[in-house]
Coordinates of C-alpha atoms in Angstrom, one line a residue:
X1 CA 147.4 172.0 13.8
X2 CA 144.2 170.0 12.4
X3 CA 143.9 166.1 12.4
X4 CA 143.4 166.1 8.8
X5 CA 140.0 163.8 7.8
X6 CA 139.7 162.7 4.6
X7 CA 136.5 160.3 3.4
X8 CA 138.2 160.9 -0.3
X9 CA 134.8 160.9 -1.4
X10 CA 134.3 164.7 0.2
X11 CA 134.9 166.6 -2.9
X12 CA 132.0 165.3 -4.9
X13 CA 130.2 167.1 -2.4
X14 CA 133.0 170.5 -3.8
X15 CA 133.8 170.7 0.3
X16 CA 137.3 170.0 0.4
X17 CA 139.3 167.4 2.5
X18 CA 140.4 168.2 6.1
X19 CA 139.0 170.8 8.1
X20 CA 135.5 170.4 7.8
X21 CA 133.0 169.3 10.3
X22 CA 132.4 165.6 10.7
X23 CA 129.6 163.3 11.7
X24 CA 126.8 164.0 9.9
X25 CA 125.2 165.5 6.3
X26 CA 126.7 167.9 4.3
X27 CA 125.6 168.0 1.0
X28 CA 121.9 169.1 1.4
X29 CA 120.7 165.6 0.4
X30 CA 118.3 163.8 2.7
X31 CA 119.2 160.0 3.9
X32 CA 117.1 159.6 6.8
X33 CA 117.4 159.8 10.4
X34 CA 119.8 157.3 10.6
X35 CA 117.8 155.4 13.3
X36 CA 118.0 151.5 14.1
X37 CA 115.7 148.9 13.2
X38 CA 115.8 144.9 14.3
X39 CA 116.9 142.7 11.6
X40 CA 113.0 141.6 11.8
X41 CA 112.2 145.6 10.9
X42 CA 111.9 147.9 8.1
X43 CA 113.8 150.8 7.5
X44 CA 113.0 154.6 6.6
X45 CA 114.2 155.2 3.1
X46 CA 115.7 158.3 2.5
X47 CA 115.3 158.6 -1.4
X48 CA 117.9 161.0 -2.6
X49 CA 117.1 159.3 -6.3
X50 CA 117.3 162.1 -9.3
X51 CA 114.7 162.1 -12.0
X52 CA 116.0 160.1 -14.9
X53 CA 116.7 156.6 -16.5
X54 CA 119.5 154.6 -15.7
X55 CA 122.9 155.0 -17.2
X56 CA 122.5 151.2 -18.6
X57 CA 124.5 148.0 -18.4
X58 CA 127.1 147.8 -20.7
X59 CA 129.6 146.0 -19.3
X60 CA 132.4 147.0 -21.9
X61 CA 133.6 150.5 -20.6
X62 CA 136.9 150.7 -18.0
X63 CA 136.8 149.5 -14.8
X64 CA 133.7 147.5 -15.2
X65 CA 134.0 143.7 -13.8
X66 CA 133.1 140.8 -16.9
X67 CA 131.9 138.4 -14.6
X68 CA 133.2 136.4 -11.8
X69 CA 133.3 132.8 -10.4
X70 CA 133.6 132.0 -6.9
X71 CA 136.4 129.7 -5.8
X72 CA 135.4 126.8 -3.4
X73 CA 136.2 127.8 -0.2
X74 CA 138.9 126.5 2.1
X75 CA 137.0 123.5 4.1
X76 CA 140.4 122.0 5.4
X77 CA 139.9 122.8 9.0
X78 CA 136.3 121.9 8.9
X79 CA 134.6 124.8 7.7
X80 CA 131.1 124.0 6.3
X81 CA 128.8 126.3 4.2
X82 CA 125.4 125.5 6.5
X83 CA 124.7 128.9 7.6
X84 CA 121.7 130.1 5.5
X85 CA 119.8 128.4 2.7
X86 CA 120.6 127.5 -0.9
X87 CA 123.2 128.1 -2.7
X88 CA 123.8 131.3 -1.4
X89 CA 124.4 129.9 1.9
X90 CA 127.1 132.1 4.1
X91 CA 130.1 129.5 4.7
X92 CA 130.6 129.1 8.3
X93 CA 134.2 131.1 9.7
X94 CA 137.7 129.6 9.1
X95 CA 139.6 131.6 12.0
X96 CA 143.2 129.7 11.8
X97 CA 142.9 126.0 11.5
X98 CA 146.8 125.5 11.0
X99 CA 149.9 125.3 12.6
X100 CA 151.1 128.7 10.5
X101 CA 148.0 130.6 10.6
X102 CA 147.4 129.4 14.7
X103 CA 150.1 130.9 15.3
X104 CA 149.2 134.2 15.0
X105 CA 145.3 133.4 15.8
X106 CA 145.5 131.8 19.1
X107 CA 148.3 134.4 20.1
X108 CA 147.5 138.2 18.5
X109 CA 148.3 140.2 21.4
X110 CA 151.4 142.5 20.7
X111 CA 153.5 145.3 23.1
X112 CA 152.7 143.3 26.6
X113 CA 148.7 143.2 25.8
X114 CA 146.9 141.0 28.2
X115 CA 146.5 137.7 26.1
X116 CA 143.3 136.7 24.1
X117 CA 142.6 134.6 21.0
X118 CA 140.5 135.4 18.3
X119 CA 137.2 134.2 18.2
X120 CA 135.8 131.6 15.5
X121 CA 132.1 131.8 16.6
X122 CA 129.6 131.0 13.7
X123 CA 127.9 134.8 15.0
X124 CA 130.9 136.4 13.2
X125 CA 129.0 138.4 10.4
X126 CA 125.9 138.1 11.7
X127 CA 123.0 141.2 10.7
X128 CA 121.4 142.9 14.2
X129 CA 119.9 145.7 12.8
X130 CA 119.6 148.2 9.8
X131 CA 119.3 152.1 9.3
X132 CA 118.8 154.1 6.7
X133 CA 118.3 153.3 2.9
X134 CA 119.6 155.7 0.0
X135 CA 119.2 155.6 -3.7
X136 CA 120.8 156.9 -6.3
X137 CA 120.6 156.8 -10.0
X138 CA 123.8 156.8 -12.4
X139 CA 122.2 160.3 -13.7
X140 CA 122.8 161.8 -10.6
X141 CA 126.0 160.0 -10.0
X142 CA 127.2 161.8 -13.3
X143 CA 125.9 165.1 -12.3
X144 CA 127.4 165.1 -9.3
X145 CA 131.0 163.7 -10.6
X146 CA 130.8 167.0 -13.3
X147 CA 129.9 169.3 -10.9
X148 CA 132.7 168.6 -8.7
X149 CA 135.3 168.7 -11.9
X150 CA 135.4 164.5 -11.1
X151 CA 136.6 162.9 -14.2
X152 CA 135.0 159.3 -13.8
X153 CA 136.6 156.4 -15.6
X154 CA 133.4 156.2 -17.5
X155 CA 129.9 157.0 -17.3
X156 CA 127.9 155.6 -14.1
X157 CA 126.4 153.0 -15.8
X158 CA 124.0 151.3 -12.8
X159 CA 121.3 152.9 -10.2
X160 CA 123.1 152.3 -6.8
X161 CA 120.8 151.6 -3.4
X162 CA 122.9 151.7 -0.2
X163 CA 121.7 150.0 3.1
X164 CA 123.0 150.8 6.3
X165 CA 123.8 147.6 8.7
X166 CA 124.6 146.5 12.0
X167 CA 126.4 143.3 12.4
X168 CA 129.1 140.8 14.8
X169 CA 132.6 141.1 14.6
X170 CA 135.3 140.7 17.7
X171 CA 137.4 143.0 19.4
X172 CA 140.5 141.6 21.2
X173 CA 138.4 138.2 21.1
X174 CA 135.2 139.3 22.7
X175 CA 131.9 139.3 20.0
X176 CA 131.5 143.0 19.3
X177 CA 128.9 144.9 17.2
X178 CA 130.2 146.8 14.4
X179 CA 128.1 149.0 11.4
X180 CA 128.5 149.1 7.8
X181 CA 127.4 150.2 4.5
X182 CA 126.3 147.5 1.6
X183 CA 125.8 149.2 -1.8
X184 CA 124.3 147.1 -4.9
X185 CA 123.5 148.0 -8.5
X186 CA 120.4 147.6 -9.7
X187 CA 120.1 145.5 -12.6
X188 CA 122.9 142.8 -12.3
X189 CA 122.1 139.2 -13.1
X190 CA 121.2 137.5 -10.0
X191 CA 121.6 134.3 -11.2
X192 CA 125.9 135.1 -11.2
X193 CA 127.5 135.8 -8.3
X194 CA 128.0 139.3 -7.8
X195 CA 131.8 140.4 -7.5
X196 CA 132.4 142.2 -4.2
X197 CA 134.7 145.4 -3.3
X198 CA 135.3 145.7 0.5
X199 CA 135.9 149.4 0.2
X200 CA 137.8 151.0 2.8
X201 CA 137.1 155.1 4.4
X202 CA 139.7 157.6 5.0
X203 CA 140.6 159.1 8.1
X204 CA 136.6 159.8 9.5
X205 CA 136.6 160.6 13.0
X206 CA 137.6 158.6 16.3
X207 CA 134.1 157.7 18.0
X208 CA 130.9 157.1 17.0
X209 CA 129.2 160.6 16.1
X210 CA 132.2 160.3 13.2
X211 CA 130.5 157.5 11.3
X212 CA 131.4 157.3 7.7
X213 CA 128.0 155.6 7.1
X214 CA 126.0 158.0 8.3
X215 CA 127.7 160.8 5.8
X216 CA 126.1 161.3 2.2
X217 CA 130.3 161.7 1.7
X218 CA 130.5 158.0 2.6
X219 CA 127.2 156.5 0.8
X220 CA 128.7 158.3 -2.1
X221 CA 132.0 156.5 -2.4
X222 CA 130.0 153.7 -2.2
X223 CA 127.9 154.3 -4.7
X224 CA 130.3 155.1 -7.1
X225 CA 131.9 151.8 -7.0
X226 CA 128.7 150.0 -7.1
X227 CA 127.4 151.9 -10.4
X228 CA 130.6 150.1 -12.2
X229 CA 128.6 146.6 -11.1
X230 CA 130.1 145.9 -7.9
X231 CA 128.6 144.6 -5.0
X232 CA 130.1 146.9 -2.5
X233 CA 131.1 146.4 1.4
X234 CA 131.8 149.6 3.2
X235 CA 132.6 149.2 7.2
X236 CA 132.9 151.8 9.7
X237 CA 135.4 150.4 11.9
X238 CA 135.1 149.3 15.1
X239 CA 134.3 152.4 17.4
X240 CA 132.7 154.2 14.4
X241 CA 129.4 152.4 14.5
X242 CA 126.6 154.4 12.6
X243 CA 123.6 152.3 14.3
X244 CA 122.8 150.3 17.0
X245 CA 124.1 150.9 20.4
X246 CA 127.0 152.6 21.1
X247 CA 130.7 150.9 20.7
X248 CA 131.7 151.9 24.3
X249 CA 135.1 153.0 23.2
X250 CA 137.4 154.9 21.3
X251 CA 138.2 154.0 17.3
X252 CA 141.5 152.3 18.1
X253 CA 143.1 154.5 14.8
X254 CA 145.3 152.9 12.7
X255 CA 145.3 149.7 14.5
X256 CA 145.6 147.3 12.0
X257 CA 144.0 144.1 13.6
X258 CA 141.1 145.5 15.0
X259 CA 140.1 147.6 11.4
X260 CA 141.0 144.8 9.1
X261 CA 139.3 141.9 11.3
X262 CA 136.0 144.5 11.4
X263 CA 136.5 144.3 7.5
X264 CA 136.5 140.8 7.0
X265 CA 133.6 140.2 9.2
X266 CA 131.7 143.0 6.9
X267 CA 132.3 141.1 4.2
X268 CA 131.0 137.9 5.5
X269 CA 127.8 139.7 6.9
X270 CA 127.4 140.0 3.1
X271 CA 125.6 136.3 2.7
X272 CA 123.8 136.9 6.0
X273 CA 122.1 139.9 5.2
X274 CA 117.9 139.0 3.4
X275 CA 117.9 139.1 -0.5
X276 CA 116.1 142.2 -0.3
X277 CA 118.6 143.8 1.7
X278 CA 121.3 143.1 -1.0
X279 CA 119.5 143.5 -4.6
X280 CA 118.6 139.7 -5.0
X281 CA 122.0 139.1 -5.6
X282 CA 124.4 136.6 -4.2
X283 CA 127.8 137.7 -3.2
X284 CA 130.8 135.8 -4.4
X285 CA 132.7 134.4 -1.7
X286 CA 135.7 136.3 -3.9
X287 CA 136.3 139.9 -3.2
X288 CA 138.7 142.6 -4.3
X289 CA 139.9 145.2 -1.6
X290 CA 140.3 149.4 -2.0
X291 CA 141.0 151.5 0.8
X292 CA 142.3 155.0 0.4
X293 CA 144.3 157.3 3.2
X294 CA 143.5 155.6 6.6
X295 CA 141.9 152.9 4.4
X296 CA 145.2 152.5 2.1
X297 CA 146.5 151.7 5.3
X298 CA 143.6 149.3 5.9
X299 CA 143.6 147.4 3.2
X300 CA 147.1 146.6 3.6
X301 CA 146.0 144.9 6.6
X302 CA 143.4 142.7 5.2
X303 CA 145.7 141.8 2.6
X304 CA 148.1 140.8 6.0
X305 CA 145.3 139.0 8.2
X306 CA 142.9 137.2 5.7
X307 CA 145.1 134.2 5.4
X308 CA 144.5 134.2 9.0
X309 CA 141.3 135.0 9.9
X310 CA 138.7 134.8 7.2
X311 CA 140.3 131.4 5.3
X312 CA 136.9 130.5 3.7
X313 CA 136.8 133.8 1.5
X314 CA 139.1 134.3 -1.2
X315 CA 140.8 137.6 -1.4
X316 CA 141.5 138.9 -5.2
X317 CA 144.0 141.6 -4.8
X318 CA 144.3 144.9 -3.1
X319 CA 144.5 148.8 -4.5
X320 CA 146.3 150.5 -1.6
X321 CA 145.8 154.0 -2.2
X322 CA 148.2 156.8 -0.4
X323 CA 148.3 154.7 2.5
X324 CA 150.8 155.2 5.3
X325 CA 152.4 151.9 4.7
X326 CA 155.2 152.8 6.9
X327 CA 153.6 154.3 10.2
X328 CA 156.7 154.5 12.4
X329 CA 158.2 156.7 9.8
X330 CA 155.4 159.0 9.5
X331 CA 154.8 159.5 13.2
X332 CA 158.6 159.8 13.4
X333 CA 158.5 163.0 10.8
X334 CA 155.4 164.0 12.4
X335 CA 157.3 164.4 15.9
X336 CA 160.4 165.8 14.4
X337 CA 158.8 169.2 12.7
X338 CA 154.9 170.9 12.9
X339 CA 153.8 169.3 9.8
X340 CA 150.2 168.9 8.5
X341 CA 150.2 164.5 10.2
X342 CA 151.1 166.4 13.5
X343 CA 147.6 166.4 14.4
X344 CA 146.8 162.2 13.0
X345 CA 149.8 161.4 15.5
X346 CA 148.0 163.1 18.1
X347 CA 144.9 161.3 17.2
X348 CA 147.3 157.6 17.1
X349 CA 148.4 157.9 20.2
X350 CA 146.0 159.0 21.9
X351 CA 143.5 156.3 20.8
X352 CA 145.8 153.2 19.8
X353 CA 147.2 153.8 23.8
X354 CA 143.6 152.4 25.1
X355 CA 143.7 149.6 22.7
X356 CA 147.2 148.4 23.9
X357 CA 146.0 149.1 27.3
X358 CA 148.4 152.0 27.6
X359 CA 145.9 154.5 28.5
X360 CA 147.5 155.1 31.9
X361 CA 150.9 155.8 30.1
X362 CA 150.2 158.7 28.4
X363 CA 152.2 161.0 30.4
X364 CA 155.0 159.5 28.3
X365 CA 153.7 161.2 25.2
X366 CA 151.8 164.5 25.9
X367 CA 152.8 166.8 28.6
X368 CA 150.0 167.7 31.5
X369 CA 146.9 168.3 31.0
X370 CA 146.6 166.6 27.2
X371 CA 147.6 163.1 28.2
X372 CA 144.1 163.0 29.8
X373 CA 142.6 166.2 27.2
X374 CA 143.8 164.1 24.2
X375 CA 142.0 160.9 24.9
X376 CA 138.7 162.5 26.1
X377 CA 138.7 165.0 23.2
X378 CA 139.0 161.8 20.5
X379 CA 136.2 160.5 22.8
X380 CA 133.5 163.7 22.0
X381 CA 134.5 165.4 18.7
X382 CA 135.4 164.7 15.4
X383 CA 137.7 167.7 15.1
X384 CA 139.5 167.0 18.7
X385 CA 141.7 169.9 17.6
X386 CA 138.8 172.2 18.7
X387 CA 137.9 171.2 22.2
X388 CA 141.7 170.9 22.9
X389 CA 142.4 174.6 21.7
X390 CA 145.8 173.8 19.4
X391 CA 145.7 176.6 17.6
X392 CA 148.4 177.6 15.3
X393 CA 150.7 179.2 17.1
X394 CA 150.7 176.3 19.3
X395 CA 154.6 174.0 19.2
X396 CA 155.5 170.4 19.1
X397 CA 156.7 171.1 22.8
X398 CA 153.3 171.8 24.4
X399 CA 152.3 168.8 23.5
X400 CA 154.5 166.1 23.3
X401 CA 157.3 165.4 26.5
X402 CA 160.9 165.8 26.1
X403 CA 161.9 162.3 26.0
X404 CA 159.6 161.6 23.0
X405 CA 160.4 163.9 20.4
X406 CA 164.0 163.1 21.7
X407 CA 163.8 160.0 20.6
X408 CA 162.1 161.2 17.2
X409 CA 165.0 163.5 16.4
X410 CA 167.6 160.6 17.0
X411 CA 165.4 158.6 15.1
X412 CA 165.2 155.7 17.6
X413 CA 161.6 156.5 18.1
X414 CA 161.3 152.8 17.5
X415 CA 163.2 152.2 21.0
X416 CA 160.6 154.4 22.6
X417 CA 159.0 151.6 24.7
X418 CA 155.2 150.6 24.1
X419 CA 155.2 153.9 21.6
X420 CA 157.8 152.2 19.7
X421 CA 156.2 148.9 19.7
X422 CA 153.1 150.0 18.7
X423 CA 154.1 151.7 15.9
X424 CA 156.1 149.2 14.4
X425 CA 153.4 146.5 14.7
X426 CA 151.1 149.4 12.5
X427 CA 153.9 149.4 10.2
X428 CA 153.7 146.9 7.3
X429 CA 157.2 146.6 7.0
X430 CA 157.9 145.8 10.7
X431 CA 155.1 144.0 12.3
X432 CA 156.0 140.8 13.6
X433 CA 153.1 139.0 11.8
X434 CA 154.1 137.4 8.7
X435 CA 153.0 137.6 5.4
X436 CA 151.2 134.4 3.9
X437 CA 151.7 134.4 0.0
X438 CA 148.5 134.0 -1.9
X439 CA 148.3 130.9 -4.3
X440 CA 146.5 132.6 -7.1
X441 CA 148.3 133.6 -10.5
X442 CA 146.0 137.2 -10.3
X443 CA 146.8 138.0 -7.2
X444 CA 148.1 141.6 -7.0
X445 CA 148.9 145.2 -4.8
X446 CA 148.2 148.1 -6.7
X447 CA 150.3 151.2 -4.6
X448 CA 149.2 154.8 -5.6
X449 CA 151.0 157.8 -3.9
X450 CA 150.5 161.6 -4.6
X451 CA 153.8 163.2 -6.0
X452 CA 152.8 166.5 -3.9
X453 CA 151.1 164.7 -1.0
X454 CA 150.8 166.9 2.3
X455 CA 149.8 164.7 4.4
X456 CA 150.7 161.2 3.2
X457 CA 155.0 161.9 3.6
X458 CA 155.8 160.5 -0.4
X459 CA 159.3 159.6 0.0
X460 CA 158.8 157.8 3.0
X461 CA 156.2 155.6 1.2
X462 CA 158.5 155.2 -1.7
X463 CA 161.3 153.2 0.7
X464 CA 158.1 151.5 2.4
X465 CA 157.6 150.3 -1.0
X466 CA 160.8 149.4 -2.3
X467 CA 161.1 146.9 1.0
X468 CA 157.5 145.2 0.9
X469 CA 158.5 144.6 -3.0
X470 CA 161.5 143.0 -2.3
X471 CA 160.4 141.0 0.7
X472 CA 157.7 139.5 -2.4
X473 CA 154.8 141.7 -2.1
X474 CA 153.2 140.9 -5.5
X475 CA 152.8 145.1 -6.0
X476 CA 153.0 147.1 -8.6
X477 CA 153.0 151.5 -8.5
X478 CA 151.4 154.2 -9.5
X479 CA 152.4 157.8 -8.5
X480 CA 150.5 160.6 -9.8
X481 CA 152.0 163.4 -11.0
X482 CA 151.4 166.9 -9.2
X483 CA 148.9 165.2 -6.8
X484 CA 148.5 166.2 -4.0
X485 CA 147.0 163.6 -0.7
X486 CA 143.3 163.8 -2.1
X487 CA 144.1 164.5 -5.4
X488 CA 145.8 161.3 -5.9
X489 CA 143.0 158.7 -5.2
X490 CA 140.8 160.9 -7.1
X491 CA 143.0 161.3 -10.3
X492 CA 143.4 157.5 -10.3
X493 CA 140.2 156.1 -10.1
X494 CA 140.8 155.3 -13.6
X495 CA 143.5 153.0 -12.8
X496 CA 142.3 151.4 -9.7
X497 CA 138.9 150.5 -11.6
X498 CA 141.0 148.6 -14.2
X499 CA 143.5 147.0 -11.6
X500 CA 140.1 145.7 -9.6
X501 CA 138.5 144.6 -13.2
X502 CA 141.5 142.9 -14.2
X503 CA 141.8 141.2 -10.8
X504 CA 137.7 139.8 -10.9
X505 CA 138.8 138.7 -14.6
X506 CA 141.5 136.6 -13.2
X507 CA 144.1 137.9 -15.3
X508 CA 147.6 137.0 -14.2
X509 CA 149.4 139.8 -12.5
X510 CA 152.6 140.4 -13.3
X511 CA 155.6 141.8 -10.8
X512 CA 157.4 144.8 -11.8
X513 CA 161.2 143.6 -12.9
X514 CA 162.5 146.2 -11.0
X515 CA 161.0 147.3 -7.2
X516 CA 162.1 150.9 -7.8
X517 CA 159.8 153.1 -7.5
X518 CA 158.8 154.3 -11.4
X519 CA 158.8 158.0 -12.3
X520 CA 155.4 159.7 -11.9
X521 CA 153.0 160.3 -14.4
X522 CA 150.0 161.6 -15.2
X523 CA 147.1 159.7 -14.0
X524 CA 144.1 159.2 -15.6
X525 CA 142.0 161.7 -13.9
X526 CA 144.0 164.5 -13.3
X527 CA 142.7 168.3 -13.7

């Protein structure tokens, strides 16, 4: 029974997705020592650069953004862009600002949470410190793709460096210090914005040691959205940081507010950070979103809370990729039989009951000794499943109580006090926070599920789906034939490229007639 990780990016690396070791290197290539420097410093490079010219910078192949414009930001609660110099000044935070979008910013707390309001400090995005730097050309980004049996969309066409970042986000509305990764191609016109990706990780790890950023797994992913001439964005999460101090607590997993508010402030360190530290380039105040697994999930939730908390950046659509839209229905299958998202709702509950301030209520979901093993395990290992000792022969009644997986089989898990709450405000189809309709004609969802997916529960994602399309999710779906929960954001890079391109390009989306799901097919990258 494994809490299944998944960084998507792991099999460039031919290391599969799951039940490997986290929190550190794994490929053999050198990025450092991952070690902090002031936002005064310098940083030690790790060059992991292959010999060989760059894969050029035509424009024309799929996936590959034609140019973008920024959009003025939203001023109308006073927002100003003063923060920096030039043109390429970072526009100072619109948290709220109106009745609709106070409601929700003044008043977050959910599930009998003490109460707190978000934060609109002007420090929100601000850089602390930096670690590592990585390079890598577009000839080893090839290699790498081939030697993994990878089919990318088309060749890498720029060198990628990657810096590592620490910067200010907020936590339950208290400043917080978060890490991240920015990846820039080399070679783009700086006198153009840049179009941005705020790229969202998979399932990493639930404390610190499991920092994406600090994986050549996660600098990879990065990289190979930034070779198709994006600027890319890729945060750790809160309790993930990768440098810098430590977070102090657990990775509150699956929570959608606290890893989508984490996001946006990533993405408006963006402007903050030096020249230097970003290629030269100035980062449209636009940006597309992709999260995959954990980060499908993710990026629903920026899609949910940017109308709310980041009103001065312009979100350009979203490519949700086999995210567990619907988490009350996966936990709920995950408590009825031993299947392989056993171990992730171990992992949700154990962390999301700190964040809620449940922590002293876990005796309502593990039996004696794990409601206080579970939580302290999350808190030292990246595979908990190892310092707990679940092996396989262990059964969904040593861990969970009675009255839990009672309610699971009735299928009124929902009823299950704060457990019920919780997971219905993680669910996009049940939270109580509403869904602000963006005003732009390109505005678009793209949803890709794995027709075979083993950890990911298909069908369940299908009726999660359906509803968000009929409540007027502007969403569109992709389901990949024969794919299993890795395979699928793999095989579609293809398509997701194009849907993000298409969305930079301000082409006008266009709704499905029907919200039935569409057959699957197969996707572009499939092997």
């Amino acid at each position: 029974m494994l809490v299944r990780r998944c960084l998507f990016a792991s099999s460039l690396l031919a290391c599969g997705c799951g039940d490997d070791t986290g929190g550190g290197n794994g490929s053999g290539t050198s990025t450092g020592s991952h070690g902090s420097t002031t936002a005064e410093g310098s940083t030690t490079t790790g060059d992991v650069s292959a010999e060989g010219t760059s894969g050029g910078e035509d424009s024309s192949s799929s996936g590959t953004p034609q140019g973008t414009s920024s959009s003025e930001p939203d001023t109308s609660s006073g927002g100003s862009t003063t923060t920096g110099e030039g043109v390429c000044a970072a526009p100072d935070p619109i948290v709220g600002g109106t009745p609709e979008t106070d409601a929700v910013a003044l008043s977050p707390a959910r599930c009998g949470m003490p109460a707190y309001a978000w934060s609109d400090s002007d420090q929100l995005g601000d850089v602390s410190s930096y670690g590592d730097t990585t390079s890598f050309t577009a000839d080893l980004l090839n290699f790498a793709s081939l030697a993994a049996g990878i089919a990318l969309p088309a060749p890498a066409q720029y060198d990628v460096t990657i810096e590592q970042f620490e910067y200010t986000t907020q936590d339950r509305g208290a400043l917080i210090d978060a890490s991240s990764l920015v990846a820039y191609p080399e070679g783009l016109d700086p006198s153009e914005d840049a179009p941005v990706v705020l790229l969202l990780h998979g399932t990493a790890g639930f404390s610190d040691g499991c920092s994406p950023s600090n994986t050549d797994e996660g600098r990879l992913l990065a990289a190979l959205f930034a070779t198709y001439g994006y600027l890319v964005v890729a945060p750790d999460y809160i309790g993930l940081k990768g440098v810098g101090a430590p977070t102090g607590f657990k990775h509150p997993y699956l929570v959608g507010e606290a890893t989508a508010i984490a996001s946006l402030d990533a993405v408006r360190a963006l402007r903050k950070l030096p020249q230097e530290r970003r290629g030269g380039l100035c980062p449209s105040t636009e940006y597309a979103i992709y999260g995959a697994s954990q980060g499908g999930h993710a990026a629903l939730w920026v899609d949910r809370l940017a109308p709310y908390y980041a009103r001065e950046l312009t979100p350009l659509g979203v490519v949700a990729s086999i995210p567990p839209a619907d988490i009350l229905g996966q936990m709920t299958l995950a408590l009825q039989t031993e299947i392989s998202a056993t171990g992730n709702a171990i992992a949700y509950f154990g962390s999301t009951a700190d964040w809620y301030g449940q922590e002293d209520n876990l005796d309502e979901v593990f039996v004696a000794p794990l409601d206080v093993d579970v939580p302290a395990a999350l808190e030292v290992s990246c595979d908990p499943e190892d310092e707990l000792g679940l092996g396989g022969d262990t059964l969904l009644p040593d861990i969970f109580t009675g009255p839990i997986l009672q309610a699971a089989a009735d299928e009124t898990l929902a009823d299950y006090g704060w457990v019920g709450c919780i997971a219905e405000e993680s669910t996009l189809t049940t939270t109580s926070i509403p869904r602000i309709e963006s005003a732009l004609p390109s505005y678009g969802i793209l949803t890709v599920l794995g027709e075979e997916d083993e950890l990911v529960n298909t069908p369940t994602e299908r009726v999660a789906y359906q509803a968000l399309c009929s409540a007027g999710l502007p969403t569109e779906y992709l389901e990949c034939a024969g794919a299993g929960h890795t395979d699928a954001g793999l095989w579609s890079l293809g398509e997701s490229l194009d849907f993000i391109a298409a969305r930079v390009a301000g082409e006008p989306f266009e709704s499905p007639a029907s919200c039935a799901p569409t057959a699957p097919i197969t996707c572009s990258g499939t092997n």
